[in-house]
Short mmCIF file of the N, C-alpha and C atoms (twelve columns), coordinates in Angstrom:
data_MODEL
# 
_entry.id   MODEL 
# 
loop_
_atom_site.group_PDB 
_atom_site.id 
_atom_site.type_symbol 
_atom_site.label_atom_id 
_atom_site.label_alt_id 
_atom_site.label_comp_id 
_atom_site.label_asym_id 
_atom_site.label_seq_id 
_atom_site.Cartn_x 
_atom_site.Cartn_y 
_atom_site.Cartn_z 
_atom_site.pdbx_PDB_model_num 
ATOM 1   N N  . MET A 1   94.700  145.822 60.542 1 
ATOM 2   C CA . MET A 1   95.289  145.008 61.586 1 
ATOM 3   C C  . MET A 1   94.482  143.733 61.763 1 
ATOM 4   N N  . HIS A 2   95.186  142.616 61.936 1 
ATOM 5   C CA . HIS A 2   94.525  141.321 62.081 1 
ATOM 6   C C  . HIS A 2   94.239  141.015 63.546 1 
ATOM 7   N N  . GLN A 3   93.154  140.282 63.747 1 
ATOM 8   C CA . GLN A 3   92.865  139.770 65.081 1 
ATOM 9   C C  . GLN A 3   93.871  138.674 65.398 1 
ATOM 10  N N  . GLY A 4   94.101  138.456 66.682 1 
ATOM 11  C CA . GLY A 4   94.961  137.363 67.092 1 
ATOM 12  C C  . GLY A 4   94.342  136.023 66.716 1 
ATOM 13  N N  . MET A 5   95.181  135.019 66.566 1 
ATOM 14  C CA . MET A 5   94.721  133.687 66.227 1 
ATOM 15  C C  . MET A 5   95.122  132.757 67.359 1 
ATOM 16  N N  . THR A 6   94.246  131.821 67.690 1 
ATOM 17  C CA . THR A 6   94.535  130.859 68.744 1 
ATOM 18  C C  . THR A 6   94.177  129.457 68.279 1 
ATOM 19  N N  . VAL A 7   94.712  128.495 68.985 1 
ATOM 20  C CA . VAL A 7   94.318  127.095 68.837 1 
ATOM 21  C C  . VAL A 7   93.708  126.712 70.170 1 
ATOM 22  N N  . ALA A 8   92.538  126.109 70.142 1 
ATOM 23  C CA . ALA A 8   91.867  125.714 71.378 1 
ATOM 24  C C  . ALA A 8   91.687  124.205 71.416 1 
ATOM 25  N N  . PHE A 9   91.999  123.636 72.564 1 
ATOM 26  C CA . PHE A 9   91.777  122.218 72.822 1 
ATOM 27  C C  . PHE A 9   90.671  122.148 73.859 1 
ATOM 28  N N  . GLN A 10  89.605  121.428 73.534 1 
ATOM 29  C CA . GLN A 10  88.461  121.357 74.429 1 
ATOM 30  C C  . GLN A 10  88.086  119.914 74.709 1 
ATOM 31  N N  . THR A 11  87.777  119.658 75.961 1 
ATOM 32  C CA . THR A 11  87.141  118.410 76.352 1 
ATOM 33  C C  . THR A 11  85.894  118.822 77.103 1 
ATOM 34  N N  . GLY A 12  85.142  117.883 77.593 1 
ATOM 35  C CA . GLY A 12  83.944  118.234 78.334 1 
ATOM 36  C C  . GLY A 12  84.240  119.062 79.570 1 
ATOM 37  N N  . GLN A 13  85.439  118.901 80.115 1 
ATOM 38  C CA . GLN A 13  85.753  119.537 81.383 1 
ATOM 39  C C  . GLN A 13  86.750  120.686 81.262 1 
ATOM 40  N N  . TYR A 14  87.625  120.636 80.281 1 
ATOM 41  C CA . TYR A 14  88.714  121.606 80.191 1 
ATOM 42  C C  . TYR A 14  88.757  122.295 78.835 1 
ATOM 43  N N  . GLU A 15  89.293  123.503 78.840 1 
ATOM 44  C CA . GLU A 15  89.598  124.203 77.596 1 
ATOM 45  C C  . GLU A 15  90.978  124.817 77.759 1 
ATOM 46  N N  . TYR A 16  91.810  124.583 76.781 1 
ATOM 47  C CA . TYR A 16  93.174  125.097 76.806 1 
ATOM 48  C C  . TYR A 16  93.381  125.851 75.506 1 
ATOM 49  N N  . THR A 17  93.629  127.166 75.596 1 
ATOM 50  C CA . THR A 17  93.777  128.006 74.414 1 
ATOM 51  C C  . THR A 17  95.217  128.494 74.317 1 
ATOM 52  N N  . ILE A 18  95.793  128.346 73.129 1 
ATOM 53  C CA . ILE A 18  97.182  128.724 72.893 1 
ATOM 54  C C  . ILE A 18  97.212  129.800 71.817 1 
ATOM 55  N N  . PRO A 19  97.807  130.950 72.116 1 
ATOM 56  C CA . PRO A 19  97.922  131.986 71.087 1 
ATOM 57  C C  . PRO A 19  98.971  131.598 70.042 1 
ATOM 58  N N  . ILE A 20  98.676  131.894 68.788 1 
ATOM 59  C CA . ILE A 20  99.616  131.643 67.695 1 
ATOM 60  C C  . ILE A 20  100.367 132.948 67.431 1 
ATOM 61  N N  . PRO A 21  101.699 132.897 67.374 1 
ATOM 62  C CA . PRO A 21  102.461 134.128 67.099 1 
ATOM 63  C C  . PRO A 21  101.976 134.796 65.816 1 
ATOM 64  N N  . GLU A 22  101.993 136.123 65.807 1 
ATOM 65  C CA . GLU A 22  101.397 136.888 64.709 1 
ATOM 66  C C  . GLU A 22  101.972 136.524 63.341 1 
ATOM 67  N N  . GLY A 23  103.283 136.334 63.230 1 
ATOM 68  C CA . GLY A 23  103.867 135.978 61.935 1 
ATOM 69  C C  . GLY A 23  103.341 134.653 61.417 1 
ATOM 70  N N  . THR A 24  103.244 133.679 62.298 1 
ATOM 71  C CA . THR A 24  102.700 132.370 61.922 1 
ATOM 72  C C  . THR A 24  101.225 132.491 61.576 1 
ATOM 73  N N  . ALA A 25  100.484 133.275 62.362 1 
ATOM 74  C CA . ALA A 25  99.058  133.467 62.102 1 
ATOM 75  C C  . ALA A 25  98.837  134.120 60.742 1 
ATOM 76  N N  . LEU A 26  99.670  135.093 60.390 1 
ATOM 77  C CA . LEU A 26  99.553  135.764 59.095 1 
ATOM 78  C C  . LEU A 26  99.762  134.773 57.948 1 
ATOM 79  N N  . ARG A 27  100.790 133.948 58.064 1 
ATOM 80  C CA . ARG A 27  101.058 132.953 57.008 1 
ATOM 81  C C  . ARG A 27  99.935  131.928 56.926 1 
ATOM 82  N N  . LEU A 28  99.409  131.524 58.071 1 
ATOM 83  C CA . LEU A 28  98.315  130.554 58.087 1 
ATOM 84  C C  . LEU A 28  97.055  131.145 57.456 1 
ATOM 85  N N  . ARG A 29  96.749  132.394 57.761 1 
ATOM 86  C CA . ARG A 29  95.588  133.056 57.134 1 
ATOM 87  C C  . ARG A 29  95.736  133.093 55.614 1 
ATOM 88  N N  . GLU A 30  96.937  133.433 55.149 1 
ATOM 89  C CA . GLU A 30  97.175  133.487 53.702 1 
ATOM 90  C C  . GLU A 30  97.019  132.111 53.067 1 
ATOM 91  N N  . GLN A 31  97.523  131.084 53.737 1 
ATOM 92  C CA . GLN A 31  97.394  129.725 53.201 1 
ATOM 93  C C  . GLN A 31  95.934  129.309 53.123 1 
ATOM 94  N N  . ILE A 32  95.197  129.566 54.186 1 
ATOM 95  C CA . ILE A 32  93.779  129.194 54.214 1 
ATOM 96  C C  . ILE A 32  93.002  129.929 53.127 1 
ATOM 97  N N  . ALA A 33  93.325  131.183 52.891 1 
ATOM 98  C CA . ALA A 33  92.645  131.954 51.846 1 
ATOM 99  C C  . ALA A 33  92.882  131.359 50.459 1 
ATOM 100 N N  . ARG A 34  93.987  130.696 50.273 1 
ATOM 101 C CA . ARG A 34  94.296  130.082 48.970 1 
ATOM 102 C C  . ARG A 34  93.534  128.780 48.729 1 
ATOM 103 N N  . LEU A 35  92.961  128.213 49.753 1 
ATOM 104 C CA . LEU A 35  92.273  126.928 49.637 1 
ATOM 105 C C  . LEU A 35  90.840  127.161 49.182 1 
ATOM 106 N N  . THR A 36  90.637  127.221 47.892 1 
ATOM 107 C CA . THR A 36  89.317  127.559 47.377 1 
ATOM 108 C C  . THR A 36  88.445  126.336 47.141 1 
ATOM 109 N N  . ALA A 37  89.045  125.223 46.784 1 
ATOM 110 C CA . ALA A 37  88.266  124.014 46.515 1 
ATOM 111 C C  . ALA A 37  88.117  123.189 47.793 1 
ATOM 112 N N  . GLU A 38  86.984  122.507 47.893 1 
ATOM 113 C CA . GLU A 38  86.712  121.702 49.085 1 
ATOM 114 C C  . GLU A 38  87.767  120.621 49.293 1 
ATOM 115 N N  . HIS A 39  88.223  119.997 48.204 1 
ATOM 116 C CA . HIS A 39  89.232  118.937 48.356 1 
ATOM 117 C C  . HIS A 39  90.565  119.506 48.850 1 
ATOM 118 N N  . GLU A 40  90.872  120.752 48.495 1 
ATOM 119 C CA . GLU A 40  92.088  121.397 49.006 1 
ATOM 120 C C  . GLU A 40  91.959  121.666 50.500 1 
ATOM 121 N N  . GLN A 41  90.798  122.134 50.920 1 
ATOM 122 C CA . GLN A 41  90.555  122.402 52.333 1 
ATOM 123 C C  . GLN A 41  90.652  121.110 53.155 1 
ATOM 124 N N  . ARG A 42  90.058  120.046 52.635 1 
ATOM 125 C CA . ARG A 42  90.082  118.753 53.319 1 
ATOM 126 C C  . ARG A 42  91.504  118.211 53.426 1 
ATOM 127 N N  . ALA A 43  92.259  118.298 52.333 1 
ATOM 128 C CA . ALA A 43  93.646  117.823 52.327 1 
ATOM 129 C C  . ALA A 43  94.501  118.629 53.297 1 
ATOM 130 N N  . PHE A 44  94.305  119.938 53.328 1 
ATOM 131 C CA . PHE A 44  95.046  120.790 54.249 1 
ATOM 132 C C  . PHE A 44  94.722  120.422 55.697 1 
ATOM 133 N N  . ALA A 45  93.445  120.254 56.004 1 
ATOM 134 C CA . ALA A 45  93.025  119.911 57.367 1 
ATOM 135 C C  . ALA A 45  93.606  118.562 57.788 1 
ATOM 136 N N  . GLU A 46  93.591  117.582 56.886 1 
ATOM 137 C CA . GLU A 46  94.144  116.260 57.210 1 
ATOM 138 C C  . GLU A 46  95.647  116.328 57.457 1 
ATOM 139 N N  . THR A 47  96.348  117.093 56.645 1 
ATOM 140 C CA . THR A 47  97.794  117.255 56.836 1 
ATOM 141 C C  . THR A 47  98.083  117.989 58.136 1 
ATOM 142 N N  . LEU A 48  97.322  119.033 58.405 1 
ATOM 143 C CA . LEU A 48  97.521  119.813 59.620 1 
ATOM 144 C C  . LEU A 48  97.314  118.954 60.865 1 
ATOM 145 N N  . ILE A 49  96.246  118.185 60.916 1 
ATOM 146 C CA . ILE A 49  95.977  117.375 62.108 1 
ATOM 147 C C  . ILE A 49  97.022  116.276 62.267 1 
ATOM 148 N N  . ARG A 50  97.479  115.700 61.167 1 
ATOM 149 C CA . ARG A 50  98.523  114.665 61.246 1 
ATOM 150 C C  . ARG A 50  99.796  115.246 61.866 1 
ATOM 151 N N  . HIS A 51  100.177 116.445 61.444 1 
ATOM 152 C CA . HIS A 51  101.376 117.083 61.993 1 
ATOM 153 C C  . HIS A 51  101.166 117.522 63.441 1 
ATOM 154 N N  . LEU A 52  99.988  118.052 63.757 1 
ATOM 155 C CA . LEU A 52  99.705  118.447 65.137 1 
ATOM 156 C C  . LEU A 52  99.756  117.248 66.078 1 
ATOM 157 N N  . CYS A 53  99.213  116.121 65.645 1 
ATOM 158 C CA . CYS A 53  99.240  114.924 66.481 1 
ATOM 159 C C  . CYS A 53  100.671 114.479 66.740 1 
ATOM 160 N N  . GLY A 54  101.515 114.546 65.719 1 
ATOM 161 C CA . GLY A 54  102.919 114.198 65.902 1 
ATOM 162 C C  . GLY A 54  103.605 115.124 66.888 1 
ATOM 163 N N  . LEU A 55  103.286 116.404 66.817 1 
ATOM 164 C CA . LEU A 55  103.871 117.363 67.759 1 
ATOM 165 C C  . LEU A 55  103.343 117.156 69.173 1 
ATOM 166 N N  . LEU A 56  102.065 116.867 69.295 1 
ATOM 167 C CA . LEU A 56  101.493 116.642 70.622 1 
ATOM 168 C C  . LEU A 56  102.131 115.436 71.297 1 
ATOM 169 N N  . ASP A 57  102.441 114.397 70.526 1 
ATOM 170 C CA . ASP A 57  103.088 113.222 71.099 1 
ATOM 171 C C  . ASP A 57  104.442 113.571 71.713 1 
ATOM 172 N N  . ARG A 58  105.069 114.628 71.223 1 
ATOM 173 C CA . ARG A 58  106.371 115.037 71.766 1 
ATOM 174 C C  . ARG A 58  106.265 115.713 73.122 1 
ATOM 175 N N  . VAL A 59  105.079 116.208 73.483 1 
ATOM 176 C CA . VAL A 59  104.938 116.925 74.748 1 
ATOM 177 C C  . VAL A 59  104.120 116.160 75.790 1 
ATOM 178 N N  . LEU A 60  103.574 115.021 75.421 1 
ATOM 179 C CA . LEU A 60  102.795 114.229 76.372 1 
ATOM 180 C C  . LEU A 60  103.715 113.499 77.348 1 
ATOM 181 N N  . ASP A 61  103.202 113.203 78.524 1 
ATOM 182 C CA . ASP A 61  103.930 112.371 79.464 1 
ATOM 183 C C  . ASP A 61  104.180 111.008 78.818 1 
ATOM 184 N N  . PRO A 62  105.294 110.372 79.144 1 
ATOM 185 C CA . PRO A 62  105.655 109.095 78.490 1 
ATOM 186 C C  . PRO A 62  104.572 108.018 78.567 1 
ATOM 187 N N  . ASP A 63  103.835 107.954 79.665 1 
ATOM 188 C CA . ASP A 63  102.810 106.909 79.784 1 
ATOM 189 C C  . ASP A 63  101.602 107.169 78.885 1 
ATOM 190 N N  . LEU A 64  101.523 108.349 78.284 1 
ATOM 191 C CA . LEU A 64  100.403 108.683 77.399 1 
ATOM 192 C C  . LEU A 64  100.750 108.558 75.921 1 
ATOM 193 N N  . LEU A 65  101.991 108.200 75.619 1 
ATOM 194 C CA . LEU A 65  102.390 108.069 74.219 1 
ATOM 195 C C  . LEU A 65  101.704 106.877 73.571 1 
ATOM 196 N N  . PRO A 66  101.481 106.948 72.259 1 
ATOM 197 C CA . PRO A 66  100.880 105.810 71.557 1 
ATOM 198 C C  . PRO A 66  101.921 104.719 71.340 1 
ATOM 199 N N  . PRO A 67  101.474 103.491 71.079 1 
ATOM 200 C CA . PRO A 67  102.432 102.430 70.768 1 
ATOM 201 C C  . PRO A 67  103.126 102.727 69.436 1 
ATOM 202 N N  . THR A 68  104.307 102.171 69.274 1 
ATOM 203 C CA . THR A 68  105.018 102.350 68.014 1 
ATOM 204 C C  . THR A 68  104.388 101.474 66.937 1 
ATOM 205 N N  . GLU A 69  104.679 101.788 65.683 1 
ATOM 206 C CA . GLU A 69  104.165 100.973 64.579 1 
ATOM 207 C C  . GLU A 69  104.675 99.536  64.691 1 
ATOM 208 N N  . LYS A 70  105.932 99.384  65.107 1 
ATOM 209 C CA . LYS A 70  106.503 98.033  65.264 1 
ATOM 210 C C  . LYS A 70  105.793 97.258  66.371 1 
ATOM 211 N N  . GLN A 71  105.483 97.935  67.470 1 
ATOM 212 C CA . GLN A 71  104.749 97.269  68.546 1 
ATOM 213 C C  . GLN A 71  103.377 96.800  68.066 1 
ATOM 214 N N  . VAL A 72  102.674 97.665  67.346 1 
ATOM 215 C CA . VAL A 72  101.335 97.320  66.861 1 
ATOM 216 C C  . VAL A 72  101.399 96.149  65.884 1 
ATOM 217 N N  . ALA A 73  102.349 96.192  64.963 1 
ATOM 218 C CA . ALA A 73  102.488 95.098  63.989 1 
ATOM 219 C C  . ALA A 73  102.792 93.779  64.701 1 
ATOM 220 N N  . PHE A 74  103.705 93.822  65.671 1 
ATOM 221 C CA . PHE A 74  104.049 92.611  66.419 1 
ATOM 222 C C  . PHE A 74  102.843 92.116  67.210 1 
ATOM 223 N N  . ALA A 75  102.087 93.033  67.809 1 
ATOM 224 C CA . ALA A 75  100.902 92.656  68.588 1 
ATOM 225 C C  . ALA A 75  99.869  91.955  67.717 1 
ATOM 226 N N  . PHE A 76  99.651  92.442  66.505 1 
ATOM 227 C CA . PHE A 76  98.681  91.789  65.618 1 
ATOM 228 C C  . PHE A 76  99.161  90.399  65.190 1 
ATOM 229 N N  . ARG A 77  100.448 90.264  64.915 1 
ATOM 230 C CA . ARG A 77  100.976 88.931  64.585 1 
ATOM 231 C C  . ARG A 77  100.813 87.983  65.776 1 
ATOM 232 N N  . LEU A 78  101.148 88.476  66.944 1 
ATOM 233 C CA . LEU A 78  101.043 87.684  68.165 1 
ATOM 234 C C  . LEU A 78  99.593  87.298  68.441 1 
ATOM 235 N N  . ALA A 79  98.693  88.251  68.325 1 
ATOM 236 C CA . ALA A 79  97.274  87.987  68.570 1 
ATOM 237 C C  . ALA A 79  96.727  86.965  67.583 1 
ATOM 238 N N  . ASN A 80  97.133  87.060  66.315 1 
ATOM 239 C CA . ASN A 80  96.670  86.093  65.314 1 
ATOM 240 C C  . ASN A 80  97.198  84.695  65.615 1 
ATOM 241 N N  . ARG A 81  98.462  84.601  65.988 1 
ATOM 242 C CA . ARG A 81  99.052  83.290  66.299 1 
ATOM 243 C C  . ARG A 81  98.433  82.677  67.548 1 
ATOM 244 N N  . ARG A 82  98.119  83.491  68.532 1 
ATOM 245 C CA . ARG A 82  97.612  82.992  69.814 1 
ATOM 246 C C  . ARG A 82  96.086  82.927  69.855 1 
ATOM 247 N N  . GLY A 83  95.422  83.533  68.879 1 
ATOM 248 C CA . GLY A 83  93.963  83.548  68.878 1 
ATOM 249 C C  . GLY A 83  93.396  84.385  70.017 1 
ATOM 250 N N  . ILE A 84  94.044  85.508  70.292 1 
ATOM 251 C CA . ILE A 84  93.615  86.378  71.382 1 
ATOM 252 C C  . ILE A 84  93.308  87.772  70.847 1 
ATOM 253 N N  . GLN A 85  92.617  88.549  71.658 1 
ATOM 254 C CA . GLN A 85  92.279  89.930  71.310 1 
ATOM 255 C C  . GLN A 85  93.329  90.873  71.899 1 
ATOM 256 N N  . ILE A 86  93.626  91.917  71.179 1 
ATOM 257 C CA . ILE A 86  94.485  92.976  71.711 1 
ATOM 258 C C  . ILE A 86  93.596  93.907  72.526 1 
ATOM 259 N N  . PRO A 87  93.958  94.178  73.775 1 
ATOM 260 C CA . PRO A 87  93.132  95.098  74.575 1 
ATOM 261 C C  . PRO A 87  93.083  96.484  73.925 1 
ATOM 262 N N  . PRO A 88  91.928  97.129  73.926 1 
ATOM 263 C CA . PRO A 88  91.812  98.454  73.301 1 
ATOM 264 C C  . PRO A 88  92.849  99.460  73.816 1 
ATOM 265 N N  . ASP A 89  93.125  99.446  75.114 1 
ATOM 266 C CA . ASP A 89  94.111  100.385 75.667 1 
ATOM 267 C C  . ASP A 89  95.500  100.164 75.085 1 
ATOM 268 N N  . ALA A 90  95.799  98.936  74.694 1 
ATOM 269 C CA . ALA A 90  97.122  98.643  74.122 1 
ATOM 270 C C  . ALA A 90  97.300  99.313  72.763 1 
ATOM 271 N N  . LEU A 91  96.204  99.583  72.079 1 
ATOM 272 C CA . LEU A 91  96.282  100.265 70.787 1 
ATOM 273 C C  . LEU A 91  96.325  101.786 70.950 1 
ATOM 274 N N  . ILE A 92  96.171  102.254 72.184 1 
ATOM 275 C CA . ILE A 92  96.184  103.689 72.464 1 
ATOM 276 C C  . ILE A 92  97.448  104.102 73.217 1 
ATOM 277 N N  . TYR A 93  97.843  103.297 74.206 1 
ATOM 278 C CA . TYR A 93  98.940  103.659 75.101 1 
ATOM 279 C C  . TYR A 93  100.119 102.702 74.962 1 
ATOM 280 N N  . ARG A 94  101.308 103.256 74.847 1 
ATOM 281 C CA . ARG A 94  102.532 102.467 74.703 1 
ATOM 282 C C  . ARG A 94  102.768 101.554 75.906 1 
ATOM 283 N N  . ASP A 95  102.531 102.070 77.104 1 
ATOM 284 C CA . ASP A 95  102.737 101.245 78.304 1 
ATOM 285 C C  . ASP A 95  101.811 100.033 78.313 1 
ATOM 286 N N  . ALA A 96  100.546 100.237 77.945 1 
ATOM 287 C CA . ALA A 96  99.599  99.122  77.896 1 
ATOM 288 C C  . ALA A 96  100.007 98.123  76.815 1 
ATOM 289 N N  . MET A 97  100.530 98.615  75.699 1 
ATOM 290 C CA . MET A 97  101.007 97.726  74.641 1 
ATOM 291 C C  . MET A 97  102.208 96.918  75.146 1 
ATOM 292 N N  . PHE A 98  103.122 97.580  75.853 1 
ATOM 293 C CA . PHE A 98  104.283 96.883  76.400 1 
ATOM 294 C C  . PHE A 98  103.826 95.755  77.328 1 
ATOM 295 N N  . ASP A 99  102.853 96.056  78.196 1 
ATOM 296 C CA . ASP A 99  102.339 95.033  79.118 1 
ATOM 297 C C  . ASP A 99  101.730 93.866  78.358 1 
ATOM 298 N N  . PHE A 100 100.944 94.139  77.317 1 
ATOM 299 C CA . PHE A 100 100.337 93.081  76.506 1 
ATOM 300 C C  . PHE A 100 101.414 92.224  75.861 1 
ATOM 301 N N  . LEU A 101 102.386 92.852  75.227 1 
ATOM 302 C CA . LEU A 101 103.455 92.111  74.543 1 
ATOM 303 C C  . LEU A 101 104.273 91.299  75.535 1 
ATOM 304 N N  . ASP A 102 104.570 91.901  76.669 1 
ATOM 305 C CA . ASP A 102 105.363 91.224  77.682 1 
ATOM 306 C C  . ASP A 102 104.621 89.985  78.214 1 
ATOM 307 N N  . LYS A 103 103.323 90.086  78.341 1 
ATOM 308 C CA . LYS A 103 102.520 88.980  78.867 1 
ATOM 309 C C  . LYS A 103 102.445 87.809  77.899 1 
ATOM 310 N N  . TYR A 104 102.333 88.084  76.595 1 
ATOM 311 C CA . TYR A 104 102.070 87.010  75.641 1 
ATOM 312 C C  . TYR A 104 103.243 86.606  74.756 1 
ATOM 313 N N  . LYS A 105 104.316 87.335  74.739 1 
ATOM 314 C CA . LYS A 105 105.412 86.997  73.822 1 
ATOM 315 C C  . LYS A 105 106.125 85.697  74.224 1 
ATOM 316 N N  . GLN A 106 106.044 85.306  75.486 1 
ATOM 317 C CA . GLN A 106 106.744 84.126  75.967 1 
ATOM 318 C C  . GLN A 106 105.986 82.825  75.708 1 
ATOM 319 N N  . PHE A 107 104.694 82.920  75.441 1 
ATOM 320 C CA . PHE A 107 103.873 81.695  75.295 1 
ATOM 321 C C  . PHE A 107 103.991 81.117  73.914 1 
# 
């Protein structure tokens, strides 16, 4: 019998642990066991985190979503033309990016 598998999200203040259903955990264990080379393990981890991040974006509150690729591309073009810096928060949060674009697109 296998032990249960969980995913844990930790910050300095909080820990949130989510149990993985047994069927999914079994398949994940088998996949991980097949990853014998370091480059396979690294590639698997990179793919897994990329997919997890995409899924997490689907459950976050709207104000916490990242900017779209189109917003970021437009912001860099705008910043280059205007000789201004993009605020760090605008590269993290969609709302902050919207505010930046809204402020400078008219000039």
